[in-house]
Short mmCIF file of C-alpha atoms (C1' of nucleotides) in Angstrom, two decimals:
data_model
loop_
_atom_site.label_atom_id
_atom_site.label_comp_id
_atom_site.label_asym_id
_atom_site.label_seq_id
_atom_site.Cartn_x
_atom_site.Cartn_y
_atom_site.Cartn_z
CA MET A 908 72.32 110.50 70.79
CA GLY A 909 74.41 109.68 73.83
CA ASN A 910 76.26 111.78 76.36
CA ARG A 911 79.84 111.72 77.60
CA PHE A 912 79.02 108.92 80.01
CA THR A 913 77.54 106.59 77.41
CA ASP A 914 80.24 107.55 74.91
CA LYS A 915 82.88 106.43 77.35
CA LEU A 916 81.14 103.18 78.25
CA GLN A 917 80.42 102.42 74.61
CA ARG A 918 84.17 102.32 74.00
CA PHE A 919 84.44 99.52 76.54
CA HIS A 920 81.55 97.40 75.38
CA ASP A 921 78.51 97.70 73.18
CA LEU A 922 75.70 99.01 75.35
CA GLY A 923 72.94 98.13 72.91
CA ASP A 924 70.48 100.77 71.78
CA ASP A 925 68.17 100.20 74.71
CA GLY A 926 71.05 100.08 77.18
CA ALA A 927 72.39 103.40 76.00
CA ALA A 928 68.91 104.86 76.05
CA ALA A 929 68.35 103.68 79.59
CA LEU A 930 71.59 105.35 80.72
CA VAL A 931 70.80 108.55 78.90
CA ALA A 932 67.39 108.64 80.53
CA ALA A 933 68.87 107.93 83.94
CA THR A 934 71.32 110.81 83.61
CA SER A 935 69.01 113.29 81.94
CA ARG A 936 68.68 115.62 84.91
CA PRO A 937 72.22 116.65 85.81
CA ARG A 938 72.79 119.20 88.52
CA LYS A 939 75.30 122.02 88.17
CA PHE A 940 78.01 122.43 90.79
CA ALA A 941 80.43 125.26 91.42
CA PRO A 942 84.17 124.49 91.72
CA LYS A 943 85.42 123.01 95.01
CA ARG A 944 82.05 121.70 96.13
CA ASP A 945 81.95 118.39 97.95
CA LEU A 946 79.57 115.94 96.31
CA ILE A 947 79.91 113.60 99.26
CA ARG A 948 82.22 113.41 102.26
CA GLU A 949 84.10 110.70 104.07
CA GLY A 950 81.81 109.27 106.72
CA ASP A 951 78.63 110.09 104.82
CA ARG A 952 76.25 107.32 104.00
CA PRO A 953 76.64 106.64 100.28
CA GLY A 954 73.71 107.67 98.15
CA PRO A 955 73.26 107.41 94.42
CA VAL A 956 75.97 106.81 91.84
CA PHE A 957 77.55 110.08 90.66
CA VAL A 958 78.13 110.56 86.94
CA MET A 959 80.33 113.38 85.65
CA LEU A 960 78.69 114.67 82.49
CA ASP A 961 80.98 117.67 82.34
CA GLY A 962 83.83 119.10 84.38
CA TRP A 963 86.44 117.55 86.62
CA ALA A 964 86.34 116.21 90.17
CA VAL A 965 88.68 114.50 92.61
CA ARG A 966 88.40 111.75 95.13
CA TYR A 967 90.44 112.63 98.21
CA LYS A 968 91.06 111.85 101.84
CA ILE A 969 91.97 114.21 104.67
CA LEU A 970 94.29 112.88 107.37
CA PRO A 971 93.89 113.64 111.07
CA ASN A 972 96.75 116.13 110.80
CA GLY A 973 94.95 117.98 108.03
CA LEU A 974 97.03 116.76 105.11
CA ARG A 975 95.14 115.90 101.96
CA GLN A 976 95.76 113.04 99.56
CA VAL A 977 94.11 112.97 96.17
CA LEU A 978 93.10 109.44 95.19
CA ALA A 979 91.79 109.81 91.68
CA TYR A 980 90.62 112.29 89.10
CA LEU A 981 87.14 112.09 87.65
CA MET A 982 86.94 113.46 84.15
CA PRO A 983 83.86 114.01 81.98
CA GLY A 984 82.21 110.64 81.39
CA ASP A 985 83.60 109.07 84.57
CA CYS A 986 81.44 107.82 87.37
CA CYS A 987 81.99 106.50 90.87
CA ASP A 988 81.63 102.88 91.98
CA LEU A 989 78.37 101.40 90.89
CA HIS A 990 77.96 99.31 94.02
CA VAL A 991 79.02 101.98 96.45
CA GLY A 992 75.50 102.02 97.84
CA LEU A 993 76.21 98.72 99.58
CA LEU A 994 78.58 100.40 102.01
CA ALA A 995 77.62 101.89 105.35
CA GLU A 996 79.80 104.93 104.87
CA MET A 997 82.19 106.57 102.45
CA ASP A 998 85.89 106.05 103.09
CA HIS A 999 86.79 109.17 101.10
CA SER A 1000 85.29 112.40 99.78
CA ILE A 1001 84.55 113.59 96.27
CA GLN A 1002 84.83 117.23 95.29
CA THR A 1003 84.42 119.17 92.08
CA ILE A 1004 87.50 120.89 90.72
CA THR A 1005 85.85 122.95 87.99
CA ARG A 1006 82.26 123.87 87.43
CA ALA A 1007 80.59 120.58 86.70
CA ASP A 1008 77.43 118.89 85.52
CA VAL A 1009 76.81 115.87 87.68
CA ALA A 1010 74.00 113.40 87.25
CA THR A 1011 73.00 110.90 89.89
CA ILE A 1012 71.60 107.45 89.38
CA ASP A 1013 69.56 106.03 92.18
CA ARG A 1014 70.81 102.74 93.54
CA ILE A 1015 67.64 100.84 92.72
CA GLU A 1016 67.52 102.24 89.22
CA MET A 1017 71.17 101.35 88.73
CA ASP A 1018 70.48 97.76 89.75
CA VAL A 1019 67.56 97.56 87.36
CA ILE A 1020 69.67 98.84 84.48
CA LEU A 1021 72.50 96.43 85.28
CA ASP A 1022 70.06 93.54 85.42
CA HIS A 1023 68.35 94.33 82.16
CA HIS A 1024 71.26 95.42 79.99
CA ARG A 1025 74.18 93.04 80.10
CA GLY A 1026 76.17 95.27 77.79
CA VAL A 1027 75.89 98.13 80.23
CA ALA A 1028 76.93 95.90 83.10
CA LYS A 1029 79.99 94.66 81.21
CA ALA A 1030 81.00 98.16 80.18
CA MET A 1031 80.69 99.40 83.74
CA TYR A 1032 82.65 96.48 85.16
CA LEU A 1033 85.38 97.22 82.64
CA ALA A 1034 85.38 100.89 83.61
CA GLN A 1035 85.74 99.87 87.21
CA LEU A 1036 88.60 97.50 86.42
CA VAL A 1037 90.37 100.35 84.65
CA ASP A 1038 89.88 102.58 87.69
CA GLU A 1039 91.38 99.87 89.85
CA GLY A 1040 94.30 99.51 87.47
CA THR A 1041 94.80 103.23 87.74
CA MET A 1042 94.89 103.05 91.52
CA ARG A 1043 97.51 100.32 91.28
CA ALA A 1044 99.54 102.51 88.95
CA TRP A 1045 99.31 105.34 91.47
CA ILE A 1046 100.49 103.10 94.30
CA THR A 1047 103.39 102.04 92.12
CA SER A 1048 104.24 105.64 91.29
CA MET A 1049 104.12 106.77 94.88
CA GLY A 1050 106.22 103.88 96.08
CA ARG A 1051 108.80 103.37 93.45
CA ARG A 1052 109.08 106.31 91.09
CA SER A 1053 111.22 109.40 91.68
CA SER A 1054 109.40 112.69 91.88
CA ILE A 1055 110.15 113.68 88.31
CA GLU A 1056 109.07 110.27 87.06
CA ARG A 1057 105.91 110.54 89.13
CA VAL A 1058 104.95 113.89 87.69
CA ALA A 1059 105.71 112.79 84.15
CA HIS A 1060 103.73 109.60 84.68
CA LEU A 1061 100.64 111.42 85.89
CA MET A 1062 100.81 113.81 82.96
CA CYS A 1063 101.00 110.89 80.55
CA GLU A 1064 97.99 109.29 82.20
CA LEU A 1065 95.93 112.46 82.12
CA TYR A 1066 96.86 113.13 78.51
CA ILE A 1067 95.81 109.63 77.41
CA ARG A 1068 92.56 109.86 79.30
CA ALA A 1069 91.82 113.33 77.98
CA ARG A 1070 92.57 112.23 74.45
CA ALA A 1071 90.24 109.26 74.77
CA ILE A 1072 87.34 111.60 75.39
CA GLY A 1073 88.33 114.15 72.79
CA LEU A 1074 89.66 116.87 75.06
CA THR A 1075 93.07 117.22 73.43
CA THR A 1076 94.26 119.37 70.56
CA GLU A 1077 97.53 118.18 69.02
CA MET A 1078 99.88 117.75 71.93
CA SER A 1079 98.18 119.97 74.45
CA PHE A 1080 95.02 120.01 76.51
CA GLU A 1081 93.14 121.88 79.18
CA LEU A 1082 94.31 120.77 82.59
CA PRO A 1083 92.43 122.66 85.28
CA LEU A 1084 94.65 121.44 88.12
CA SER A 1085 96.51 123.75 90.47
CA GLN A 1086 100.01 122.88 91.59
CA LEU A 1087 98.60 122.49 95.08
CA LEU A 1088 96.20 119.83 93.85
CA LEU A 1089 98.90 118.08 91.86
CA ALA A 1090 101.18 118.10 94.88
CA ASP A 1091 98.43 116.49 96.95
CA SER A 1092 98.03 113.89 94.22
CA LEU A 1093 101.67 113.01 93.98
CA GLY A 1094 102.61 112.99 97.64
CA MET A 1095 104.94 115.94 97.52
CA THR A 1096 105.02 119.56 98.65
CA PRO A 1097 103.86 122.31 96.30
CA VAL A 1098 107.32 123.83 96.50
CA HIS A 1099 109.01 120.67 95.33
CA LEU A 1100 106.42 120.03 92.65
CA ASN A 1101 107.09 123.49 91.32
CA ARG A 1102 110.79 122.67 91.05
CA VAL A 1103 110.08 119.39 89.32
CA LEU A 1104 107.85 121.17 86.80
CA ARG A 1105 110.67 123.59 86.13
CA GLU A 1106 113.01 120.68 85.54
CA LEU A 1107 110.55 119.05 83.11
CA ARG A 1108 110.29 122.37 81.29
CA ARG A 1109 114.07 122.61 81.17
CA THR A 1110 114.39 119.17 79.56
CA GLY A 1111 111.95 120.29 76.90
CA ALA A 1112 109.57 117.42 77.60
CA MET A 1113 106.53 119.44 78.66
CA THR A 1114 105.32 122.76 79.93
CA LEU A 1115 102.48 123.13 82.39
CA LYS A 1116 101.00 126.54 82.71
CA ARG A 1117 97.84 127.85 84.30
CA GLY A 1118 95.18 125.57 83.08
CA SER A 1119 96.86 123.74 80.24
CA LEU A 1120 99.56 121.21 79.53
CA LEU A 1121 101.74 121.30 76.44
CA ILE A 1122 103.64 118.13 75.68
CA GLU A 1123 106.61 119.21 73.63
CA GLN A 1124 108.49 115.94 73.35
CA PRO A 1125 106.09 113.04 73.88
CA ASP A 1126 108.80 110.42 73.52
CA LEU A 1127 110.96 112.12 76.09
CA LEU A 1128 108.06 112.47 78.52
CA VAL A 1129 107.13 108.82 78.14
CA GLN A 1130 110.74 107.85 78.64
CA ILE A 1131 111.13 109.94 81.77
CA ALA A 1132 107.89 108.53 83.16
CA GLY A 1133 108.62 104.93 82.27
CA PHE A 1134 105.05 105.05 81.05
CA ASP A 1135 103.29 101.94 79.82
CA GLU A 1136 99.63 102.50 79.18
CA ASN A 1137 98.67 98.86 79.59
CA TYR A 1138 97.03 99.62 82.93
CA LEU A 1139 94.46 101.81 81.23
CA HIS A 1140 93.34 98.71 79.35
CA ARG A 1141 92.61 100.44 76.11
CA ARG A 1142 93.30 97.24 74.25
CA LEU A 1143 90.20 95.22 74.90
CA ARG A 1144 89.70 91.53 75.02
CA ARG A 1145 88.49 90.16 71.75
CA ALA A 1146 85.36 88.09 71.78
CA ALA A 1147 84.48 89.22 75.27
CA MET B 1419 80.52 73.45 106.25
CA GLY B 1420 82.17 76.34 104.46
CA ASN B 1421 85.78 77.17 103.80
CA ARG B 1422 87.81 80.29 104.47
CA PHE B 1423 86.47 81.92 101.35
CA THR B 1424 82.80 81.43 102.17
CA ASP B 1425 83.45 82.31 105.82
CA LYS B 1426 84.85 85.63 104.77
CA LEU B 1427 82.06 86.40 102.33
CA GLN B 1428 79.42 85.34 104.80
CA ARG B 1429 80.59 88.13 107.10
CA PHE B 1430 79.76 90.62 104.37
CA HIS B 1431 76.39 89.30 103.38
CA ASP B 1432 74.31 86.20 103.83
CA LEU B 1433 75.20 83.84 101.01
CA GLY B 1434 72.21 81.59 101.47
CA ASP B 1435 72.68 77.86 101.91
CA ASP B 1436 72.71 77.20 98.21
CA GLY B 1437 74.98 80.15 97.50
CA ALA B 1438 77.53 78.93 100.01
CA ALA B 1439 77.23 75.42 98.68
CA ALA B 1440 77.82 76.61 95.14
CA LEU B 1441 80.98 78.43 96.19
CA VAL B 1442 82.25 75.50 98.18
CA ALA B 1443 81.69 73.24 95.21
CA ALA B 1444 83.40 75.70 92.88
CA THR B 1445 86.48 75.84 95.10
CA SER B 1446 86.63 72.18 96.04
CA ARG B 1447 89.73 71.39 94.01
CA PRO B 1448 92.43 73.75 95.23
CA ARG B 1449 95.94 73.42 93.92
CA LYS B 1450 98.97 73.63 96.19
CA PHE B 1451 101.67 76.19 95.41
CA ALA B 1452 105.17 76.56 96.80
CA PRO B 1453 106.26 79.97 98.16
CA LYS B 1454 107.22 82.63 95.62
CA ARG B 1455 105.37 81.12 92.72
CA ASP B 1456 103.66 83.45 90.29
CA LEU B 1457 99.99 82.58 89.85
CA ILE B 1458 99.75 84.98 86.95
CA ARG B 1459 102.01 87.66 85.51
CA GLU B 1460 101.56 91.17 84.20
CA GLY B 1461 100.81 90.93 80.50
CA ASP B 1462 99.20 87.50 80.77
CA ARG B 1463 95.69 87.05 79.57
CA PRO B 1464 93.53 86.75 82.67
CA GLY B 1465 92.08 83.35 83.29
CA PRO B 1466 89.90 82.15 86.13
CA VAL B 1467 89.31 83.90 89.42
CA PHE B 1468 91.90 82.92 92.05
CA VAL B 1469 90.71 82.12 95.55
CA MET B 1470 93.18 81.84 98.43
CA LEU B 1471 91.97 79.01 100.62
CA ASP B 1472 95.16 78.98 102.64
CA GLY B 1473 98.43 80.88 102.68
CA TRP B 1474 99.38 84.40 101.67
CA ALA B 1475 100.03 86.02 98.31
CA VAL B 1476 100.86 89.46 96.96
CA ARG B 1477 99.84 91.50 94.00
CA TYR B 1478 102.85 93.36 92.65
CA LYS B 1479 104.25 95.27 89.73
CA ILE B 1480 107.83 95.35 88.43
CA LEU B 1481 109.06 98.62 86.95
CA PRO B 1482 111.28 98.84 83.87
CA ASN B 1483 114.26 99.55 86.15
CA GLY B 1484 113.60 96.35 88.07
CA LEU B 1485 112.10 97.89 91.19
CA ARG B 1486 109.12 96.10 92.67
CA GLN B 1487 106.01 97.59 94.22
CA VAL B 1488 103.63 95.46 96.23
CA LEU B 1489 100.02 96.48 95.63
CA ALA B 1490 98.07 94.32 98.01
CA TYR B 1491 98.25 91.31 100.25
CA LEU B 1492 95.96 88.36 99.72
CA MET B 1493 95.24 86.48 102.92
CA PRO B 1494 93.34 83.21 103.38
CA GLY B 1495 89.78 83.74 102.17
CA ASP B 1496 90.68 86.56 99.79
CA CYS B 1497 90.18 86.36 96.07
CA CYS B 1498 91.07 88.46 93.06
CA ASP B 1499 88.67 90.57 91.00
CA LEU B 1500 85.65 88.62 89.94
CA HIS B 1501 85.39 90.34 86.59
CA VAL B 1502 89.08 90.26 85.79
CA GLY B 1503 88.31 87.91 82.93
CA LEU B 1504 86.91 90.82 80.96
CA LEU B 1505 90.35 92.33 80.51
CA ALA B 1506 92.71 91.61 77.66
CA GLU B 1507 95.74 91.40 79.91
CA MET B 1508 96.82 91.65 83.52
CA ASP B 1509 98.26 94.97 84.65
CA HIS B 1510 100.06 93.33 87.57
CA SER B 1511 101.30 89.97 88.80
CA ILE B 1512 100.21 87.78 91.68
CA GLN B 1513 102.66 85.61 93.59
CA THR B 1514 102.44 83.32 96.58
CA ILE B 1515 104.38 84.34 99.66
CA THR B 1516 103.96 81.17 101.68
CA ARG B 1517 102.93 77.72 100.64
CA ALA B 1518 99.35 78.14 99.58
CA ASP B 1519 96.16 76.37 98.60
CA VAL B 1520 94.63 78.21 95.70
CA ALA B 1521 91.34 77.37 94.03
CA THR B 1522 90.29 78.73 90.69
CA ILE B 1523 86.80 79.52 89.53
CA ASP B 1524 86.22 79.50 85.84
CA ARG B 1525 84.86 82.73 84.43
CA ILE B 1526 81.68 81.16 83.08
CA GLU B 1527 81.03 79.33 86.32
CA MET B 1528 81.61 82.53 88.27
CA ASP B 1529 79.04 84.34 86.13
CA VAL B 1530 76.52 81.58 86.65
CA ILE B 1531 77.00 81.71 90.42
CA LEU B 1532 76.68 85.49 90.49
CA ASP B 1533 73.52 85.32 88.42
CA HIS B 1534 71.84 82.68 90.53
CA HIS B 1535 72.84 83.71 94.01
CA ARG B 1536 72.27 87.38 94.71
CA GLY B 1537 73.68 87.04 98.20
CA VAL B 1538 76.97 85.80 96.78
CA ALA B 1539 77.05 88.66 94.31
CA LYS B 1540 76.45 91.22 97.04
CA ALA B 1541 79.06 89.72 99.31
CA MET B 1542 81.61 89.69 96.52
CA TYR B 1543 80.85 93.26 95.53
CA LEU B 1544 81.34 94.29 99.12
CA ALA B 1545 84.62 92.42 99.29
CA GLN B 1546 85.73 94.25 96.19
CA LEU B 1547 84.72 97.61 97.62
CA VAL B 1548 86.79 96.86 100.70
CA ASP B 1549 89.76 95.98 98.51
CA GLU B 1550 89.35 99.29 96.73
CA GLY B 1551 89.13 101.13 100.02
CA THR B 1552 92.34 99.41 101.03
CA MET B 1553 94.06 100.60 97.87
CA ARG B 1554 92.93 104.13 98.61
CA ALA B 1555 94.33 103.84 102.12
CA TRP B 1556 97.62 102.67 100.65
CA ILE B 1557 97.77 105.61 98.27
CA THR B 1558 97.09 107.89 101.23
CA SER B 1559 99.82 106.23 103.26
CA MET B 1560 102.37 106.45 100.51
CA GLY B 1561 101.59 110.05 99.76
CA ARG B 1562 100.98 111.65 103.08
CA ARG B 1563 102.24 109.53 105.94
CA SER B 1564 105.78 109.52 107.29
CA SER B 1565 107.68 106.28 107.12
CA ILE B 1566 107.02 105.34 110.73
CA GLU B 1567 103.34 106.15 110.35
CA ARG B 1568 103.24 104.11 107.16
CA VAL B 1569 104.74 101.06 108.78
CA ALA B 1570 102.48 101.35 111.82
CA HIS B 1571 99.46 101.79 109.58
CA LEU B 1572 100.17 98.69 107.55
CA MET B 1573 100.67 96.66 110.71
CA CYS B 1574 97.32 97.86 112.03
CA GLU B 1575 95.64 96.89 108.80
CA LEU B 1576 97.20 93.46 108.70
CA TYR B 1577 96.34 92.83 112.33
CA ILE B 1578 92.69 93.76 111.83
CA ARG B 1579 92.43 91.62 108.73
CA ALA B 1580 94.17 88.70 110.39
CA ARG B 1581 91.93 88.98 113.41
CA ALA B 1582 88.82 88.99 111.23
CA ILE B 1583 89.73 85.57 109.92
CA GLY B 1584 90.85 84.16 113.24
CA LEU B 1585 94.59 84.20 112.71
CA THR B 1586 95.50 86.18 115.81
CA THR B 1587 96.26 85.12 119.35
CA GLU B 1588 95.94 87.90 121.90
CA MET B 1589 97.97 90.75 120.50
CA SER B 1590 100.20 88.83 118.15
CA PHE B 1591 99.93 86.91 114.92
CA GLU B 1592 101.87 85.08 112.28
CA LEU B 1593 103.15 87.51 109.71
CA PRO B 1594 105.13 85.67 107.06
CA LEU B 1595 106.49 88.82 105.42
CA SER B 1596 110.17 89.54 104.98
CA GLN B 1597 111.47 93.04 105.50
CA LEU B 1598 112.29 93.11 101.82
CA LEU B 1599 108.66 92.50 100.97
CA LEU B 1600 107.45 95.06 103.47
CA ALA B 1601 109.87 97.60 102.07
CA ASP B 1602 108.52 96.96 98.59
CA SER B 1603 105.01 97.44 99.99
CA LEU B 1604 105.74 100.70 101.72
CA GLY B 1605 107.88 102.38 99.12
CA MET B 1606 111.06 102.40 101.12
CA THR B 1607 114.42 100.67 101.19
CA PRO B 1608 114.93 97.56 103.31
CA VAL B 1609 117.62 99.41 105.22
CA HIS B 1610 115.33 102.24 106.13
CA LEU B 1611 112.47 99.92 106.98
CA ASN B 1612 114.75 98.07 109.33
CA ARG B 1613 115.55 101.33 111.12
CA VAL B 1614 111.89 102.24 111.36
CA LEU B 1615 111.12 98.83 112.85
CA ARG B 1616 113.83 99.41 115.40
CA GLU B 1617 112.27 102.75 116.26
CA LEU B 1618 108.83 101.17 116.68
CA ARG B 1619 110.40 98.57 118.94
CA ARG B 1620 112.09 101.31 120.93
CA THR B 1621 108.80 103.13 121.53
CA GLY B 1622 107.36 99.90 122.85
CA ALA B 1623 104.48 99.90 120.36
CA MET B 1624 105.29 96.68 118.53
CA THR B 1625 107.97 94.15 117.77
CA LEU B 1626 108.27 92.39 114.45
CA LYS B 1627 110.42 89.35 114.34
CA ARG B 1628 110.90 86.59 111.86
CA GLY B 1629 107.42 85.54 110.97
CA SER B 1630 105.35 87.14 113.69
CA LEU B 1631 104.19 90.50 114.91
CA LEU B 1632 103.68 91.32 118.57
CA ILE B 1633 101.65 94.42 119.29
CA GLU B 1634 102.73 95.55 122.73
CA GLN B 1635 100.82 98.83 122.99
CA PRO B 1636 97.85 98.78 120.63
CA ASP B 1637 96.78 102.32 121.56
CA LEU B 1638 100.23 103.68 120.88
CA LEU B 1639 100.48 101.86 117.58
CA VAL B 1640 97.10 103.16 116.46
CA GLN B 1641 98.08 106.63 117.52
CA ILE B 1642 101.37 106.54 115.67
CA ALA B 1643 99.62 105.23 112.56
CA GLY B 1644 96.72 107.64 112.71
CA PHE B 1645 94.75 104.50 112.04
CA ASP B 1646 91.02 104.63 111.40
CA GLU B 1647 89.62 101.32 110.31
CA ASN B 1648 86.62 102.79 108.53
CA TYR B 1649 88.15 101.97 105.16
CA LEU B 1650 87.95 98.27 105.91
CA HIS B 1651 84.19 98.70 106.11
CA ARG B 1652 83.64 96.29 108.93
CA ARG B 1653 80.57 98.21 109.93
CA LEU B 1654 78.04 97.14 107.35
CA ARG B 1655 75.03 98.88 106.03
CA ARG B 1656 71.91 97.79 107.78
CA ALA B 1657 69.04 96.56 105.66
CA ALA B 1658 71.26 96.16 102.63
"C1'" DC C 896 128.99 72.70 108.49
"C1'" DG C 897 128.86 75.78 104.86
"C1'" DG C 898 125.40 78.08 102.02
"C1'" DT C 899 121.80 81.24 101.32
"C1'" DG C 900 118.50 84.50 102.16
"C1'" DG C 901 117.31 87.69 105.33
"C1'" DT C 902 118.53 91.25 108.91
"C1'" DT C 903 121.36 94.82 111.04
"C1'" DT C 904 124.69 98.53 111.29
"C1'" DG C 905 127.73 102.61 109.95
"C1'" DA C 906 129.20 106.33 107.07
"C1'" DC C 907 128.15 109.08 103.45
"C1'" DT C 908 125.23 111.18 99.87
"C1'" DA C 909 121.11 112.71 97.70
"C1'" DC C 910 116.63 114.10 97.83
"C1'" DT C 911 112.68 116.53 99.87
"C1'" DT C 912 110.69 119.44 103.13
"C1'" DT C 913 110.44 123.57 105.76
"C1'" DC C 914 110.23 128.30 106.32
"C1'" DA C 915 109.88 132.66 104.74
"C1'" DA C 916 109.75 136.05 101.33
"C1'" DC C 917 108.55 137.71 96.90
"C1'" DT C 918 106.05 137.65 92.28
"C1'" DT C 919 102.25 136.97 89.24
"C1'" DG C 920 97.61 136.73 87.37
"C1'" DG C 921 92.85 137.49 87.66
"C1'" DG C 922 88.94 139.12 89.67
"C1'" DT C 923 86.34 142.68 92.38
"C1'" DG C 924 84.66 146.84 94.17
"C1'" DG C 925 85.06 151.67 94.30
"C1'" DC D 432 89.27 152.04 84.69
"C1'" DC D 433 92.24 151.30 88.20
"C1'" DA D 434 93.68 150.01 92.93
"C1'" DC D 435 93.49 146.42 95.66
"C1'" DC D 436 93.31 141.75 97.06
"C1'" DC D 437 93.84 136.94 97.19
"C1'" DA D 438 95.07 132.65 95.59
"C1'" DA D 439 98.54 130.57 93.18
"C1'" DG D 440 103.16 130.22 91.71
"C1'" DT D 441 108.29 130.93 92.38
"C1'" DT D 442 112.68 131.25 94.67
"C1'" DG D 443 116.63 130.66 98.22
"C1'" DA D 444 118.75 128.76 102.25
"C1'" DA D 445 118.73 125.61 106.02
"C1'" DA D 446 117.21 121.40 108.12
"C1'" DG D 447 115.58 116.84 108.04
"C1'" DT D 448 114.56 112.43 105.95
"C1'" DA D 449 115.62 108.54 103.22
"C1'" DG D 450 118.70 106.25 99.99
"C1'" DT D 451 123.24 104.08 98.77
"C1'" DC D 452 127.00 101.27 99.50
"C1'" DA D 453 129.40 98.00 101.90
"C1'" DA D 454 130.17 94.92 105.49
"C1'" DA D 455 128.91 91.98 109.27
"C1'" DC D 456 125.70 89.08 111.40
"C1'" DC D 457 122.19 85.58 112.01
"C1'" DA D 458 119.03 81.66 111.43
"C1'" DC D 459 117.63 78.01 109.03
"C1'" DC D 460 118.26 74.32 105.56
"C1'" DG D 461 120.25 70.75 103.20
#
DNA sequence: CGGTGGTTTGACTACTTTCAACTTGGGTGG
DNA sequence: CCACCCAAGTTGAAAGTAGTCAAACCACCG
């Protein structure tokens, strides 16, 4: 009865039948986007809330010198900040990676839903807290993890997130990310990333090839990454 | 009639007399902390919302190997996530840097205030969006700026934030951050940070010395940093 | 007046980028 | 169906950046 968006939120907090229905209705007219299409750009005035019903996207920034930094991945079910409409302008851009189905929820409608369905509001606040935790984990990776640890850590994160929404099969999953994109996510050059991937393959921990990741030794990968999934807050507060 | 917390929020959105009064009342019993005291640690169950009425604090994470990464600075008037109470456990720690006056707002009380004073809710959402924008800027710095650009960028940010709350005098301000702390913020070693600071001094852009920053050539510093303050969202949306 | 934490410096090492060339995999148009 | 093309991936060598280790220095505090 739901879609990937409500399925994700439902795992955070009970939306209630009417809450879920309201969200489904609000996202019932998704638009299809080709790969590498900007949904919104830095400097634009924020519009509606974007909801990824299918496909992947990235948040990113371009520096004056043309370098790009990826800030976050949006996977099916993810959405952007619910209150983003309060801002005068975007401080980053959002672009599709793959073909994608993207719904938009008007700011007013979003407010109405949040006001009338406390379960939806709680679930969305939790989703936002997880996104923030993820940003903190990225800052930590960039600042204090070696390049091999950083790569391993991101792969662990993406695997856990993909698994949570049913995109994994055994120890592998579709990962539609080019090495260029990964390099821009991890603050390294594509050349160096390529060498790090080779090293991870050599250790037997994982193999990334065009479009999919195979995790051969999960324990080893987790150990290399120093991965602790607490920041994804999959353990929820009881009696919230 | 307000305090540093309400003053800050008021700049984002009109709190209304009763909204401001409610916040002042809620933060009227601050507790004093010595420097380097943890307010809460990673793994702890989140409690009330912390509000910095005076003094500085940092959010940080410690890695398994003992390395520390600073995630954000909390300056007077700043507070931590309003919905943090929804989480089962903290994904990072918060520690005072200086002596500090910290108020706490109980989760229930916070919810009541947000429900009854829409202006307060809007202002706090905006504050949170700015904090998120700041995290994105940090990720960008760590990933794609050189060390000298990174240092310059952080100094620009801290100056702008300090100025917004009236802590600056001309082109200098009190900056109670050790080089060790700055190094842990910028993902570099204290030794290297020290050399970068020397280089910035040499160019004549700025001089950091024990406890205060003097910006000698603002234009040069901004240029070195590639600083664009849009992410601090000081330009607000009209008719919000 | 000696500690203690913080800052500064030098020499050496390790890691990462740069640059440039070459390979591969898919898709497209003839 | 195949030749071509382009984006993406891979590799080597040289250069540059940042980390490590160790010691000295400094300022403030008790």
